[in-house]
Amino acid sequence: MQGSTRKMGIMTDVHRRFLQLLMTHGVLEEQDVKRLQKHCYQVHDRNATVEKLEDFINNINSVLESLYIEIKKGVTEDDGRPIYALVNLATTSVSKMATDFAENELDLFRKALELIIDSETGFASSTNILNLVDQLKGKKMRKKEAEQVLQKFAQNKWLIEKEGEFTLHGRAILEMEQYIRETYPDSVKICNICHSLLIQGQSCETCGIKMHLPCVAKYFQSNSEPRCPHCNDYWPHEIPEVFDPEKEREAGISKSNRKSLRSRQH
Amino acid sequence: MLQKPRSRGRSSAQAEKDRDGSRDKDARAPRGGVADEAPSTSRGPGGSQEALGTSSQGARRAQAAPTVGPRTQKQLELKVAELVQFLLIKDQRKIPIKRTDILKHVIGDYKDIFPDLLKLASERLQYVFGYKLVELEPKSNTYILINTLEPVEEDAEVRGDQGTPTTGLLMIVLGLIFMKGNTIKETEVWDFLRRLGVYPTKKHLIFGDPKKLITEDFVRQRYLEYRRIPHTDPVDYEFQWGPRTNLETSKMKVLKFVAKVHNQDPKDWPAQYCEALADEEKRARPESSGPAPSS
């Protein structure tokens, strides 16, 4: 594990409530994480200053280290939103996904994962996934049932569905990046900028390097003549918009007032 | 975690070779990835969670020593970590955790130190998460986690699931049972719930399938006991509080809920208030403050 250079932090009820509630989400966007943090301070330590989120989380992670889990921060591949999830650092016999799904369902996920990784776009069509239903381990599954299982994966934020095609949710990438890189070392794609696992992104048509959409946005920010960082050829794709936390906050204030009235059910 | 398709624990030598090979290709270290030392624990083949197998996310080490013999600090640490995770996940679905399942799926060859592992796991659960591991009933060898943090109304706005039903259908049923003298017939329950627009045969906007919730889910989660009343025609059942209810809440709390709903004071029901007081006294006495996990 990371060396003992990290001083072990202290848990208080603020941190405990935060952890408990964070665990009820598979994955959570940063602004909701901040809301959650603020809520926990309100309940237990009203007058204290809310610690900077990064430090707050680092503190908790230093305690979680001995349990081989951590609160990991990532970024959504399609629009660059920061997200957080509690992930396993060691493969043990216990994992969230394995305890929620049956053997054949896990195998279906594995098949979908392979198709997604092998694809050019990072998306696998529902049809292609369902065609593999006969090859699944465990109890026999019909296509109709498999369709519902795929929906279950989407609801639980392991997959994202877009127009009949499936890709990996940020949650799955956070949880499984290490596993994916080791299991599929030949077909896995890596972002040229951040060097992390890449499922969705843009590629240079000349030399083939790939970049995440948020990485593209940041790298080519206010650059009128974007060029491939590797081969210097003209970058042929539209540069996407960067996720801006400031703009989101203003929009978010009115959004969260409405959100808290809706019941949060999954 | 998914299991790597090729490497099962048996062929760990081969698996090691594969892993090392792939690691060299990936010379640029993954961001936020686990350092090289992510270990795995030894696992017998018997577990039903075979989907995960024994492959690890980056261990260079082969499996830990199979039987007795000194175990390293790291192995023990990892075992406790596994146990903590297992208990958390099982409890999240409100299924009481059987000792046999713990032994089968997590402890494995560490059976000889099971009590110590359980104690360590229990301490971590308390310190890190604020959960107390308790036995559902004395000598039942099943466990649940009790939240030592009081749930707060605003929690509902920031959580990702429905949480323990502190308000809502379960609370209403618990209240009904208590106010009716700790036992109530199913027919009486539905007579009452009908007045709130909740029917056994009709899908409910919030509760979904109320009949299933009350007679199956809450029973399985041990909030309620559901017994057939003999010699009834048509068959009728009776409800009582289940063991989890007594651990997670109390007669006084439920009475206060009922009072609040009626906009009255708990003392307006003197019989129930006395009973609730007696219950509070019993809880305050040290012997009855929740048994530690017994070995």
XYZ file of C-alpha atoms in Angstrom, chain A residues 1-2 8-11 13 15-21 23-25 28 32 35-36 39 43-44 63-70 72-75 86 88-100 103 106-107 109-110 113-114 137 175-179 181-186 188 190-192 194-196 212 260 264-266, chain B residues 1-6 8 18-19 22-23 25-26 28-35 37-41 43 49-59 74 77-86 88-90 92-93 105-106 124 126-131 147-162 205-206:
162
model
C 0.000 0.000 0.000
C 1.037 3.596 -0.075
C -3.517 8.635 9.879
C -6.394 11.025 10.268
C -9.069 11.191 12.903
C -12.663 10.149 12.363
C -19.148 11.784 13.596
C -16.776 11.959 8.807
C -18.763 8.889 9.798
C -22.077 10.289 8.715
C -20.440 11.447 5.500
C -19.105 7.959 4.817
C -22.383 6.288 5.661
C -24.353 8.504 3.353
C -21.986 4.651 0.628
C -25.661 4.841 -0.228
C -24.625 6.193 -3.623
C -21.729 10.908 -6.663
C -23.590 16.668 -4.383
C -23.720 19.266 -0.238
C -23.362 16.023 1.650
C -25.024 18.480 5.717
C -25.722 17.821 11.982
C -22.663 17.385 14.152
C -8.188 6.108 7.826
C -9.688 3.916 5.120
C -6.251 2.846 3.959
C -6.005 -0.020 6.420
C -9.355 -1.288 5.145
C -8.139 -1.302 1.554
C -10.811 1.038 0.311
C -10.698 4.672 -0.696
C -11.632 7.944 -5.414
C -12.125 10.999 -7.577
C -12.649 10.742 -11.293
C -14.136 12.654 -14.154
C -15.868 4.467 -2.740
C -11.912 -1.369 -3.396
C -8.164 -1.220 -3.477
C -7.594 -4.923 -3.204
C -9.507 -7.621 -4.918
C -11.060 -9.586 -2.156
C -13.776 -12.137 -2.247
C -16.244 -9.393 -1.583
C -17.226 -6.658 -3.960
C -20.276 -4.530 -4.490
C -20.911 -5.776 -7.948
C -20.426 -9.432 -7.200
C -22.842 -9.454 -4.324
C -25.568 -7.655 -6.236
C -23.077 -15.402 -11.939
C -21.735 -10.832 -14.012
C -20.718 -12.766 -17.070
C -21.344 -7.607 -17.819
C -17.984 -9.075 -18.620
C -17.186 -4.875 -21.096
C -15.118 -6.757 -23.658
C -21.699 -18.982 -17.594
C -13.810 0.831 -9.674
C -12.339 -1.317 -12.378
C -9.630 0.649 -14.133
C -6.848 -1.406 -12.647
C -8.623 -4.661 -13.350
C -5.832 -2.535 -17.681
C -4.478 -5.831 -16.444
C -7.056 -8.084 -17.999
C -7.105 -6.533 -21.452
C -3.640 -5.067 -21.855
C -3.663 -5.381 -25.615
C -7.202 -1.248 -23.687
C -5.141 5.066 -22.847
C -5.541 8.809 -23.019
C -2.492 10.554 -24.418
C -3.771 12.043 -18.625
C -2.600 8.473 -19.232
C -5.688 6.996 -17.668
C -10.673 11.995 -23.392
C -34.502 18.166 -2.588
C -34.393 10.145 -4.229
C -35.192 6.630 -5.137
C -33.138 4.286 -7.211
C -14.683 -7.433 -8.714
C -14.719 -9.445 -11.858
C -12.388 -12.324 -12.104
C -9.656 -12.334 -14.657
C -10.564 -14.960 -17.234
C -7.326 -16.884 -17.201
C -7.463 -18.621 -11.153
C 1.015 -12.470 -17.439
C 0.719 -9.658 -14.997
C 1.535 -6.434 -19.041
C 2.977 -4.219 -16.395
C 4.055 -2.329 -21.352
C 2.326 0.069 -19.107
C 3.628 5.082 -17.349
C 2.050 4.556 -14.000
C -1.708 4.747 -13.914
C -3.038 7.794 -12.207
C -4.520 7.058 -8.851
C -3.800 3.401 -9.306
C -2.892 1.077 -6.572
C 0.738 0.759 -5.740
C 1.664 -4.054 -3.332
C -2.069 -4.567 -3.619
C -2.375 -7.955 -2.047
C -4.956 -10.640 -2.318
C -6.076 -13.042 0.318
C -9.395 -18.246 -0.730
C -18.615 -15.943 -4.939
C -16.466 -17.719 -7.436
C -17.074 -14.927 -9.881
C -14.317 -13.068 -8.162
C -11.864 -15.875 -7.765
C -8.607 -15.197 -6.159
C -6.990 -12.981 -8.736
C -5.852 -9.649 -7.520
C -5.561 -6.246 -8.975
C -1.846 -6.117 -9.074
C -0.358 -8.464 -6.569
C -0.674 -7.595 6.043
C -5.146 -6.672 7.916
C -6.560 -7.710 4.595
C -8.702 -10.393 6.165
C -10.204 -7.872 8.553
C -10.777 -5.520 5.614
C -12.623 -8.247 3.748
C -14.733 -9.002 6.760
C -15.637 -5.358 7.241
C -16.681 -5.025 3.621
C -18.673 -8.226 3.737
C -21.267 -3.672 5.317
C -22.552 -5.017 2.042
C -24.724 -7.673 3.611
C -26.891 -2.651 3.414
C -29.548 -5.021 2.153
C -17.262 -16.634 2.303
C -14.660 -14.647 4.165
C -13.175 -0.837 12.715
C -17.471 1.337 14.982
C -14.533 3.685 14.630
C -14.641 4.268 10.901
C -18.305 4.006 10.020
C -20.169 4.411 13.292
C -21.816 0.988 13.051
C -26.200 2.709 13.473
C -24.738 4.567 16.413
C -25.432 7.844 14.639
C -28.985 9.048 14.991
C -30.730 9.345 11.651
C -31.796 12.874 10.924
C -34.664 13.973 8.708
C -32.405 15.838 6.331
C -30.401 12.683 5.682
C -33.163 11.695 3.299
C -32.257 14.570 1.003
C -28.653 13.557 0.561
C -28.807 9.817 0.532
C -28.875 7.575 -2.509
C -31.326 5.004 -1.254
C -34.366 4.875 0.923
C -47.200 5.097 -5.822
C -44.615 5.266 -3.063
